[in-house]
Coordinates of C-alpha atoms in Angstrom, one line a residue:
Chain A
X49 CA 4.7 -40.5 74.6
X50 CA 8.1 -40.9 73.2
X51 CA 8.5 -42.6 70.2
X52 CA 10.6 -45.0 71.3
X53 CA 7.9 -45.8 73.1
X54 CA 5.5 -45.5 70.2
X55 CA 6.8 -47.2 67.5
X56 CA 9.3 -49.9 69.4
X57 CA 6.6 -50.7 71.2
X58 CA 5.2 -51.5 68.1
X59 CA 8.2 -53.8 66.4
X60 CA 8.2 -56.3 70.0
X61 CA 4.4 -56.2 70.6
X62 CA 1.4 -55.4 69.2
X63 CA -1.1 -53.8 70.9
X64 CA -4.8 -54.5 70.4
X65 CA -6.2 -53.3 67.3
X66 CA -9.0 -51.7 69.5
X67 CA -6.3 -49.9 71.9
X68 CA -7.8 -46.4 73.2
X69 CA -6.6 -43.5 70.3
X70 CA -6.7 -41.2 73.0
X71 CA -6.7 -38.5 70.8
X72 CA -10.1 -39.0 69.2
X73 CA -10.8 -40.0 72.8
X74 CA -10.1 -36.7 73.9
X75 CA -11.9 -34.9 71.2
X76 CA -15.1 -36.8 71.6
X77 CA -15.3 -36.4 75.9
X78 CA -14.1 -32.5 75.9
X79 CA -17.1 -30.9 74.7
X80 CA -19.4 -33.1 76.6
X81 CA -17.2 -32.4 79.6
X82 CA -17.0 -28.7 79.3
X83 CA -20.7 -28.3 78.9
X84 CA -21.6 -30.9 81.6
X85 CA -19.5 -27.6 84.0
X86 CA -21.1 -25.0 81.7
X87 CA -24.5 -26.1 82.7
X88 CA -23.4 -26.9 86.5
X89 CA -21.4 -23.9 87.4
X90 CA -22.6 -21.5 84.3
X91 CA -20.1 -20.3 82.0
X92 CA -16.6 -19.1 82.0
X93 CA -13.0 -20.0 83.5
X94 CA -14.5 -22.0 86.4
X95 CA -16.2 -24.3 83.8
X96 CA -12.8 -24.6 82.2
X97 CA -11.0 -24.9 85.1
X98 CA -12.5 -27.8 86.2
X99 CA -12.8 -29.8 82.9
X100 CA -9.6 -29.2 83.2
X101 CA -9.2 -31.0 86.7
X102 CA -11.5 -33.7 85.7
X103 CA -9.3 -34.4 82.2
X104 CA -6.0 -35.0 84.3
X105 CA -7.3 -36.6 87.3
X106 CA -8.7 -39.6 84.4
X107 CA -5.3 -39.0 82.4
X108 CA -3.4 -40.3 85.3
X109 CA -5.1 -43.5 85.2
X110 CA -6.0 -43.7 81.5
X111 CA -4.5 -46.9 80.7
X112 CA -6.9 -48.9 83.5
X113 CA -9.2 -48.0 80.2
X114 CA -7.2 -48.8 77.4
X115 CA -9.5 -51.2 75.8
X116 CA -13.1 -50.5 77.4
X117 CA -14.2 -47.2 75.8
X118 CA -17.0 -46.9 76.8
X119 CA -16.3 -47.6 80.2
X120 CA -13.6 -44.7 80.2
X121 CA -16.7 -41.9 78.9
X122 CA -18.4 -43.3 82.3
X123 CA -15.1 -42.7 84.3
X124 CA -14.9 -39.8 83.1
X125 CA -18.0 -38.5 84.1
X126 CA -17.9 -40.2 87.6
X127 CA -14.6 -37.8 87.8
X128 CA -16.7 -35.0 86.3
X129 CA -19.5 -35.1 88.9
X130 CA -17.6 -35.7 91.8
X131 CA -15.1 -32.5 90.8
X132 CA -17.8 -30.7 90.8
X133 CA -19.1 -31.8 94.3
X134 CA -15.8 -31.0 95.3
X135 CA -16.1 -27.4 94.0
X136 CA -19.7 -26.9 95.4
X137 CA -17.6 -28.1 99.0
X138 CA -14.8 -25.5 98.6
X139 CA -17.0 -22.4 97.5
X140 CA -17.9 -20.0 99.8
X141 CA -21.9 -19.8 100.9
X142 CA -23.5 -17.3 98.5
X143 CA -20.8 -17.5 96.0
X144 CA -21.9 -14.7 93.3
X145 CA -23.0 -16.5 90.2
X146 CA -19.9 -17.3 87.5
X147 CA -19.6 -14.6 84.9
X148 CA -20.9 -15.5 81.6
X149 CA -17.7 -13.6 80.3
X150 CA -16.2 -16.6 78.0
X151 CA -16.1 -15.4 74.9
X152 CA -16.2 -17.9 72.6
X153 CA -14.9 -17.6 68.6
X154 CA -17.6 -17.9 65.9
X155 CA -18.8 -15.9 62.8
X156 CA -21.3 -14.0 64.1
X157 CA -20.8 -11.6 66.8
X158 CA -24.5 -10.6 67.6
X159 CA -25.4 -14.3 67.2
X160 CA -23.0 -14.5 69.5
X161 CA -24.0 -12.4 71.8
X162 CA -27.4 -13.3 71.9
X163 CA -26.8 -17.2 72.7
X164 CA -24.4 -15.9 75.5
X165 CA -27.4 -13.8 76.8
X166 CA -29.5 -16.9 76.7
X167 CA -27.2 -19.1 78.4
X168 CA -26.4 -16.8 81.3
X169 CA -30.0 -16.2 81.5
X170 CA -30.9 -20.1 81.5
X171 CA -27.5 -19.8 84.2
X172 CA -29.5 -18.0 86.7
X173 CA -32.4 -19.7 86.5
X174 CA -30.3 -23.2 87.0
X175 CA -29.1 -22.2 90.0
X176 CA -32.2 -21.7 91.2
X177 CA -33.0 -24.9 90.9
X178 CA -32.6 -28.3 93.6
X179 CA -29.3 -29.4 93.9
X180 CA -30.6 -32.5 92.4
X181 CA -32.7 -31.0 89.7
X182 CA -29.5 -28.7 88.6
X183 CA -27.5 -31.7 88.4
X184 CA -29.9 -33.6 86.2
X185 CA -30.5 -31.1 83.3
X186 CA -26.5 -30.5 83.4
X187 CA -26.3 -34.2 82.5
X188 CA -29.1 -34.3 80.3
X189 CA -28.5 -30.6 78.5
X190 CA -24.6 -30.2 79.1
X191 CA -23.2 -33.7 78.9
X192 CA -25.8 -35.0 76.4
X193 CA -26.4 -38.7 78.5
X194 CA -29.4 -40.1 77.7
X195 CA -32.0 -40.9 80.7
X196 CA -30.4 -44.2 80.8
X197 CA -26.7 -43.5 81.2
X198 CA -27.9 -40.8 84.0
X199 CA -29.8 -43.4 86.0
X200 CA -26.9 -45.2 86.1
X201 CA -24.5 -42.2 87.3
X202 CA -27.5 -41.0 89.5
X203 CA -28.7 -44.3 91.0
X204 CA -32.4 -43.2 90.1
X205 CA -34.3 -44.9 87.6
X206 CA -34.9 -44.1 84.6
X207 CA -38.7 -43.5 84.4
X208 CA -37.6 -41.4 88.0
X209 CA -35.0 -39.4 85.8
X210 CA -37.2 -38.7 83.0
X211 CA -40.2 -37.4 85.0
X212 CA -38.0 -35.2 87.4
X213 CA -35.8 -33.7 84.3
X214 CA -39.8 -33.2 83.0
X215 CA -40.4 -30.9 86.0
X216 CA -37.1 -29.3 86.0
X217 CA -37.5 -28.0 82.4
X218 CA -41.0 -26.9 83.4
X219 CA -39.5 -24.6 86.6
X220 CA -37.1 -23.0 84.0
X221 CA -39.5 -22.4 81.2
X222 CA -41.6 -20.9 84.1
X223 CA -38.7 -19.1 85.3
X224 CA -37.8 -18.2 81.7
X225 CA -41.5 -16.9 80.9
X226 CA -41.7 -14.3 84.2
Chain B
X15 CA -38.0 -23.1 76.5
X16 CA -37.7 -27.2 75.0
X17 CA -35.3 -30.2 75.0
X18 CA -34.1 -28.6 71.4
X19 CA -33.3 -24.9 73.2
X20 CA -31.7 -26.4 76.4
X21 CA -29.3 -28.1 73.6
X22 CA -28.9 -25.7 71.4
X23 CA -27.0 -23.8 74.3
X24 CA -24.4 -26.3 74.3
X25 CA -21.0 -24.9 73.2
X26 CA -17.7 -26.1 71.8
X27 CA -15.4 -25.3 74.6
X28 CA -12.8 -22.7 73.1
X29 CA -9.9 -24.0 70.8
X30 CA -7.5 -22.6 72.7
X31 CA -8.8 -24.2 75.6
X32 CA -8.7 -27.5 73.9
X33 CA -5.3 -27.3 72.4
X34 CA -3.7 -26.1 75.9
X35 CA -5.4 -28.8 78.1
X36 CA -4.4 -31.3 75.4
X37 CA -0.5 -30.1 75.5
X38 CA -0.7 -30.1 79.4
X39 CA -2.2 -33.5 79.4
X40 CA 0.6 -34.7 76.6
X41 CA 2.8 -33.5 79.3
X42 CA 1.4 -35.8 82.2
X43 CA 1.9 -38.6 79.8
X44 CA 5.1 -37.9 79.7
X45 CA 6.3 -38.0 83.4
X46 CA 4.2 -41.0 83.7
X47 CA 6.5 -42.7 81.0
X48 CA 9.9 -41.5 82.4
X49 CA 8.5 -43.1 85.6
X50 CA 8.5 -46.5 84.2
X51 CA 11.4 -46.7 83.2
X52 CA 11.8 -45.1 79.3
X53 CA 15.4 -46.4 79.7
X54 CA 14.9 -49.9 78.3
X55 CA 11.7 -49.0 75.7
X56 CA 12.8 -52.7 74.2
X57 CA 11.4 -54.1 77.2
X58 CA 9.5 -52.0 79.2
X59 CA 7.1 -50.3 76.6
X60 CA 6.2 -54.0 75.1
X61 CA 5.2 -55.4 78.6
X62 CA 1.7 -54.5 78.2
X63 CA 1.6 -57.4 76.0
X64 CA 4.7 -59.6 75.5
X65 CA 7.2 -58.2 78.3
X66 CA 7.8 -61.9 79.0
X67 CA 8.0 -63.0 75.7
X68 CA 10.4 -61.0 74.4
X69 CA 12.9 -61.9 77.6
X70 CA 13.1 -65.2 76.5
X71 CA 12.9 -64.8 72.4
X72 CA 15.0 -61.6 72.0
X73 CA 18.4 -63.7 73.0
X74 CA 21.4 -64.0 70.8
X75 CA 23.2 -67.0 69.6
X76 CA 25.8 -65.4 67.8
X77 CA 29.1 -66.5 69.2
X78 CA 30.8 -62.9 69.9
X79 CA 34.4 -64.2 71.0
X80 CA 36.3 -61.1 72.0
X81 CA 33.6 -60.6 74.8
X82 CA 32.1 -63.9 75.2
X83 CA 28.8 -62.0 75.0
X84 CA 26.2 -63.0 72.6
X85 CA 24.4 -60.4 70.4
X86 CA 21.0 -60.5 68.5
X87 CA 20.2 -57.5 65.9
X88 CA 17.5 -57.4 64.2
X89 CA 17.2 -58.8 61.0
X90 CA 14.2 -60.1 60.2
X91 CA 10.4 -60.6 61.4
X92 CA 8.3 -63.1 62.5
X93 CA 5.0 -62.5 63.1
X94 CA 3.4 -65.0 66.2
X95 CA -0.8 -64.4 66.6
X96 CA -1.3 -64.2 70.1
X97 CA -5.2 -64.3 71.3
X98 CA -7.3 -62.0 73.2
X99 CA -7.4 -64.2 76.7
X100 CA -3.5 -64.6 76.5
X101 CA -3.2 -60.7 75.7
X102 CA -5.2 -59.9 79.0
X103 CA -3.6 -62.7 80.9
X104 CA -0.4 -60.7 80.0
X105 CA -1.9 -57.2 80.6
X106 CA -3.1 -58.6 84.4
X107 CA 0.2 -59.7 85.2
X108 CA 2.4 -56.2 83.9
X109 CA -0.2 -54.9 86.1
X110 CA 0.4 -57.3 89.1
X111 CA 4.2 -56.5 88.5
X112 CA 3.8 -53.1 89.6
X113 CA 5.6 -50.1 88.5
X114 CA 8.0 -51.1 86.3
X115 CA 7.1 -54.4 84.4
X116 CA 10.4 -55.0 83.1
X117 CA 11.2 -55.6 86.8
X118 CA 9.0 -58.4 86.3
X119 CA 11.7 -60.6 84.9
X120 CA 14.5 -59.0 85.9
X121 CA 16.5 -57.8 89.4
X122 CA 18.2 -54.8 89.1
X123 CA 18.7 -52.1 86.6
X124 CA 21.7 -50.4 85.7
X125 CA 21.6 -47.4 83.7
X126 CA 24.8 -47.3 81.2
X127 CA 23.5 -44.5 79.1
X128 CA 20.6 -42.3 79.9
X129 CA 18.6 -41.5 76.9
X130 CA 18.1 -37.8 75.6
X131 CA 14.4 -36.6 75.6
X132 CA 13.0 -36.6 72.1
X133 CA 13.5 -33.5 70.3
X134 CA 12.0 -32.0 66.8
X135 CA 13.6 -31.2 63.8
X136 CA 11.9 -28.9 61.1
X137 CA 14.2 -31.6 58.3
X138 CA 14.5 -35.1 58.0
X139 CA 18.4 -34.2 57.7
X140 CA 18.7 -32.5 60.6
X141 CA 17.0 -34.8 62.3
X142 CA 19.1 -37.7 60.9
X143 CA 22.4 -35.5 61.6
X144 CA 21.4 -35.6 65.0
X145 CA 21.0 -38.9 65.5
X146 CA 24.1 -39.8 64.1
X147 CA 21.8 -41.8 60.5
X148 CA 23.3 -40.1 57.3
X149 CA 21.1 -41.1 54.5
X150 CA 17.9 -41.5 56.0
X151 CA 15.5 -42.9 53.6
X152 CA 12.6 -40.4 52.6
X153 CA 9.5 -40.8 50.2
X154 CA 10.2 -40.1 47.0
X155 CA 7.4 -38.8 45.9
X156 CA 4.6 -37.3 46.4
X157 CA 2.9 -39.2 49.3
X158 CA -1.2 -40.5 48.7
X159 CA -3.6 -37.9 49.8
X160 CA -1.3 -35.1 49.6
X161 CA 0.3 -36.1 53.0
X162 CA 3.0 -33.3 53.8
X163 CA 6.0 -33.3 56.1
X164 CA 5.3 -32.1 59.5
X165 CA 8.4 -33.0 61.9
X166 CA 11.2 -35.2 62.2
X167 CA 12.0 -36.4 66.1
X168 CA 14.8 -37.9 67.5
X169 CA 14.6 -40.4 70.2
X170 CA 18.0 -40.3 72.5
X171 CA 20.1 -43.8 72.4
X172 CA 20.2 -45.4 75.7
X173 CA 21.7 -48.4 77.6
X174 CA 20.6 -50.7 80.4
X175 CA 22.2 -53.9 81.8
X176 CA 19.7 -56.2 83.5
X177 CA 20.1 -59.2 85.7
X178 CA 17.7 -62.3 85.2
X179 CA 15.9 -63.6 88.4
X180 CA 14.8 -66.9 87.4
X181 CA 12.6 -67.2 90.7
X182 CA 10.7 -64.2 89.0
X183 CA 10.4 -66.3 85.7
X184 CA 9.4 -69.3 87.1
X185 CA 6.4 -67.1 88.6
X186 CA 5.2 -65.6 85.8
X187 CA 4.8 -68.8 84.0
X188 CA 3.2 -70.2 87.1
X189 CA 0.7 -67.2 86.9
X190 CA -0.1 -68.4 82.9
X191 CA -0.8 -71.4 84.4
X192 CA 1.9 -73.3 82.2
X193 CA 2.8 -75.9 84.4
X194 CA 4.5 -77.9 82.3
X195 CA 7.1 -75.1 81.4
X196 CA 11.2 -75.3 82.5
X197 CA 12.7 -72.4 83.4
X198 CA 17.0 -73.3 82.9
X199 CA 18.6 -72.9 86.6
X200 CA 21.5 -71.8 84.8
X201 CA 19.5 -68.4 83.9
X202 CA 19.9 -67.1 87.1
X203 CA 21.8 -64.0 87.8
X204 CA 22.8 -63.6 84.0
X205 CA 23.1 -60.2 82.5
X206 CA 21.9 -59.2 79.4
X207 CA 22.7 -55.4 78.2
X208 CA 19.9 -53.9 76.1
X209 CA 21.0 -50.8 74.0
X210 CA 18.5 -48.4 72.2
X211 CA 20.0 -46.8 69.1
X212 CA 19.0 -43.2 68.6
X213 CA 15.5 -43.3 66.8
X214 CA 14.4 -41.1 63.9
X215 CA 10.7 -40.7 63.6
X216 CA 9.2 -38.5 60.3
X217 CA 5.9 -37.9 60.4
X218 CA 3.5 -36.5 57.5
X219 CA -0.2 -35.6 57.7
X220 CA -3.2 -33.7 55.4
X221 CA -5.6 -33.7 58.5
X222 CA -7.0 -36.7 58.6
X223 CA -4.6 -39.2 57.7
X224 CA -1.3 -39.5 59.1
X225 CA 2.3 -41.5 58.0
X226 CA 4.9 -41.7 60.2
X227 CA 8.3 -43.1 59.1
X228 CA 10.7 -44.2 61.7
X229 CA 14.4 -45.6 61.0
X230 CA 17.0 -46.6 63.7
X231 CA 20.0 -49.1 63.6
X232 CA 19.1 -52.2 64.8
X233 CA 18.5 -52.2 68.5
X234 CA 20.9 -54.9 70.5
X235 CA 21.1 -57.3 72.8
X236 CA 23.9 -58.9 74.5
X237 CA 23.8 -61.8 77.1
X238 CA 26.5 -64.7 78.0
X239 CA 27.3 -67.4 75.7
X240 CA 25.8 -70.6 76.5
X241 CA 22.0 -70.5 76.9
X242 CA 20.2 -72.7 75.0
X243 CA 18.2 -69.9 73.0
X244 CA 16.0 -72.3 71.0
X245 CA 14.8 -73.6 74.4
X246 CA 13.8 -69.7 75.8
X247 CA 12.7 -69.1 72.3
X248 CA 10.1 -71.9 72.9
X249 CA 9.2 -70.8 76.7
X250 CA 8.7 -67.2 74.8
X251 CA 6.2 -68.5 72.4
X252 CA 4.5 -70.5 75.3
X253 CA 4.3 -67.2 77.0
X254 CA 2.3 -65.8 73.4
X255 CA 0.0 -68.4 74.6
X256 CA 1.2 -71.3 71.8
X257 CA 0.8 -75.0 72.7
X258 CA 3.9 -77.0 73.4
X259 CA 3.9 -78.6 69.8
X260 CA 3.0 -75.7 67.6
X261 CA 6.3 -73.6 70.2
X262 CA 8.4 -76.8 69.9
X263 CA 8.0 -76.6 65.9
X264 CA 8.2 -72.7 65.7
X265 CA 10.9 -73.0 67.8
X266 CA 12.9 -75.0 65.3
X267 CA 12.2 -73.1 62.3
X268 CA 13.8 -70.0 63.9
X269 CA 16.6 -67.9 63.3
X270 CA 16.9 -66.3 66.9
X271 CA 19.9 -64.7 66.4
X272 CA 18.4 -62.3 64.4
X273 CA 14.5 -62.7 64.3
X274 CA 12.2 -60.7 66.0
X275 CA 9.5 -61.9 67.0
X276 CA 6.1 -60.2 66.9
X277 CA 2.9 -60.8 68.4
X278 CA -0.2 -59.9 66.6
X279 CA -3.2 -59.3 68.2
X280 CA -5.9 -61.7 66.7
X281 CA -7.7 -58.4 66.2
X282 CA -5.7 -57.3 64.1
X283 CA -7.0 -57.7 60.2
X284 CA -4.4 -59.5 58.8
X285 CA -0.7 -60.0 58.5
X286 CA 1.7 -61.5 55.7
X287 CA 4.7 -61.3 54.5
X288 CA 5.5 -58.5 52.0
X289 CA 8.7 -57.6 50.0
X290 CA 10.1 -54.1 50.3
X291 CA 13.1 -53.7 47.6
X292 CA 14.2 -56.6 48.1
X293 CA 13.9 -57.3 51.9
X294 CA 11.3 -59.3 53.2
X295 CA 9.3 -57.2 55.6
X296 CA 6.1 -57.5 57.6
X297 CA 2.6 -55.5 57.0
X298 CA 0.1 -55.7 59.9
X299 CA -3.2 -54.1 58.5
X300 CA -5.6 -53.1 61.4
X301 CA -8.9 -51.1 62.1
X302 CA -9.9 -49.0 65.1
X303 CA -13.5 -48.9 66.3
X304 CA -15.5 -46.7 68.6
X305 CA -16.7 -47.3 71.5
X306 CA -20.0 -48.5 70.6
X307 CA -18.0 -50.9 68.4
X308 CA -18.6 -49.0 64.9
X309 CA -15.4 -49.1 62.9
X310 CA -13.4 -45.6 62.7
X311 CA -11.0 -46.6 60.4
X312 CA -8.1 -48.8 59.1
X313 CA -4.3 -48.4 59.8
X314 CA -1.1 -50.5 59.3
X315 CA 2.2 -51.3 60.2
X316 CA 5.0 -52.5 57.9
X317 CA 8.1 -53.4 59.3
X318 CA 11.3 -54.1 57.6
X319 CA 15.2 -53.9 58.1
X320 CA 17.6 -52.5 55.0
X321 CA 21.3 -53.6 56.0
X322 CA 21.7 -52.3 59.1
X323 CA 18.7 -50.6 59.7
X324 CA 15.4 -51.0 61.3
X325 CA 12.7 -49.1 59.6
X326 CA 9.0 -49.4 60.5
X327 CA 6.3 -47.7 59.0
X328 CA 2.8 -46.6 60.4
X329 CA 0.0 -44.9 58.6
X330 CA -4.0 -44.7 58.8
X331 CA -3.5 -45.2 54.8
X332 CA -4.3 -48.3 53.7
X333 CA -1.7 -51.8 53.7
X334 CA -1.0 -51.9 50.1
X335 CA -0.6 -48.1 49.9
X336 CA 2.1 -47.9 52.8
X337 CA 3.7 -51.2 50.9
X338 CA 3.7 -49.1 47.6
X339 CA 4.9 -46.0 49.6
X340 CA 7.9 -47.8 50.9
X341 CA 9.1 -49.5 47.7
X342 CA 9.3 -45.7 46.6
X343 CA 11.7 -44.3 49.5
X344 CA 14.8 -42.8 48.4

């Protein structure tokens, strides 16, 4: 935003005290976002790519959430699921698995490589999973919602949300235990 | 495998990831605001809230005899609290308006100088060299919290001449639902230039708080002599959701020819009146919240005019310590 815009906008009108700082906005959703894709796709440039795609298909239309916060984290992950319906839509049948090759920067290379292990391990196993089930934990693990907030992206209830992410995590740990 | 392992595999998403898609997103924000209409930021950018408003209390009265034109600069503030209903009422009908709210009150826009994008200077002098503002003012000391000079941008002067459809005005007011507000027939069709000086914007930060110091000449506006300015100056504050005695008294007690008027949210904290060397000058003290309501923190706005100039300053710091900072600009 210019600052014409900025600060001018400022001397002839006021805006809210509670107007959207998009910045902390931003900061906050991103790493919800990102591992909501992580979780749904597995790891790497596609997860990136298509936070990406969610962030600018909301930015377009930001200001219909200037004041309702908390309505704009739910936007946002309407966008979220439904790019990655999208990308399910577009991807060829039998698609090979996203390569866990993101390397991420952090202070301990083994540690490192280790959780990167784990994750595309966990990866694997997620995509063995229902359509449904997948979908679920990526909310619940990767985008952090409680049961609550996912029954209301889901349509499910919650006690239906809890008991089916139960079983989920119970088909992975099996999974993970073989 | 638990609930504590499946989250422990969460990840920060890479910060060059994050800084990238932030930039590229900066830049979406940006063609969005050329879109509506950056050319008249006086009039456009403030529709959100007080579009309407400022069409009626921005006029001039100052008889300008060599061009018969009347011209308001900005002198002095006036702060009007407008309410939360009146502020989404407003928000609903920029909305209604369509792409470009100033087009809500006006027919036609002609562009007389198209603004330069903004650019960055690495010096306040540079930056006020290219803007055409010798002698910008500066802190003079060191700032609170070790805030440090990051940039100095210069907004582009522009100029705009728009023509007043009082059909248009008469439906706003009928969408506030102030029935008992006159719109002048003699309105119609009258042309009022706006011009946007260039716009010098310094901005200092330590990480988590921020300052940013902006200084411009006093934006203008022009219109034909004749209008009976205390009248739209009323109809303004009737806009700002006022009742007709309060906007009939306010009205009176104005100087339009050179007051601004500014709405403040009834959110906001507080607002007075402060002195700034001399100048009177107004500090608007704020606070942010998250979304579940929780406050983040507290900011202001102090705005105040120095001869010729318009200088407004915004900071996360708090009132008094923007008010102190001021006093000690150079």
């Amino acid at each position: 935003m210019a600052i014409g815009d900025e600060v001018f906008g400022r001397f002839w009108a006021l805006e809210p005290a509670r107007e959207a700082d998009w910045d902390a906005l931003y900061a906050d959703q991103l790493p919800r976002v990102y591992n909501y894709f992580r979780y749904r796709v597995g790891d790497g440039a596609v997860a990136e790519d298509l936070t990406s795609l969610t962030f600018e298909k909301a930015w377009v239309a930001r200001n219909r959430y200037r004041r309702d916060l908390a309505g704009f984290s739910t936007w946002l992950m309407t966008i979220a699921r439904n790019v990655a319906i999208d990308h399910y839509r577009r991807r060829r049948p039998h698609a090979p698995l996203e390569a866990a090759e993101h390397i991420a920067g952090g202070a301990d290379p083994q540690q490192e490589a280790e959780q990167r292990e784990a994750f595309e391990r966990l990866s694997r196993l997620l995509h063995e999973l229902p359509e449904r089930d997948r979908e679920l934990v990526s909310l619940k693990y990767g985008a952090g919602l409680t049961n609550r907030a996912i029954a209301k992206h889901t349509k499910l209830t919650e006690t239906n949300v809890g008991t089916l992410l139960h079983r989920a995590v119970q088909k992975l740990r099996a999974g993970w235990e073989q | 495998m638990d609930d504590r392992f499946l989250e422990e595999l969460r990840r920060e998403p890479d910060p060059g990831f994050g800084r990238a898609l932030r930039e590229r997103l900066r830049g979406i924000e940006d063609e969005a605001t050329v879109k509506h209409s950056r050319l008249v930021p006086a009039l456009a950018s403030a529709a959100g809230v007080a579009l309407v408003a400022l069409a009626f209390t921005i006029p001039a009265v100052r008889v300008a005899a060599q061009n018969a034109l009347d011209l308001f600069r900005v002198r002095t503030f006036a702060a009007v609290q407008i309410d939360e209903s009146r502020v989404d009422q407003l928000k609903k009908l920029h909305d209604q308006m369509g792409d470009d709210p100033a087009m809500s009150v006006f027919d036609q826009q002609e562009v007389l100088q198209k603004p330069a994008p903004p650019i960055d200077y690495p010096s306040v002098d540079l930056a006020g060299s290219a803007a055409g503002l010798p002698g910008l003012r500066r802190p003079g000391e060191a700032l609170p919290g070790g805030l440090k000079f990051v940039k100095a941008t210069v907004d582009g002067e522009g100029a705009a001449r728009l023509t007043v459809r009082t059909e248009k005005l008469r439906k706003v007011v009928e969408l506030l639902g102030l029935s008992d507000v006159r719109i002048p027939d003699q309105l119609d069709g009258q042309q009022i230039t706006v011009h946007k000086p260039a716009i010098v914007a310094q901005q200092y930060e330590n990480g988590k708080a921020s300052l940013t110091l902006v200084e411009a000449r006093s934006p203008e506006v022009t219109m034909p002599v004749g209008t009976d300015l205390r009248q739209l100056g009323e109809i303004g504050l009737r806009v700002l959701g006022l009742d007709a005695d309060e906007a009939r008294r306010v009205a009176a007690s104005i100087d339009w020819k050179s007051t601004l008027i500014v709405p403040v949210p009834a959110t906001a904290e507080s607002f007075r009146q402060v002195e700034v060397n001399g100048n009177k000058g107004l500090l608007i003290r704020c606070e942010d919240t998250k979304p579940n309501g929780d406050r983040r923190r507290s900011g202001a706005l102090l705005l105040w005019t120095e001869g010729d100039r318009v200088l407004a300053m915004q900071s996360t710091l708090p009132g008094e310590d923007i008010v102190d900072v001021a006093q000690k600009l150079r």
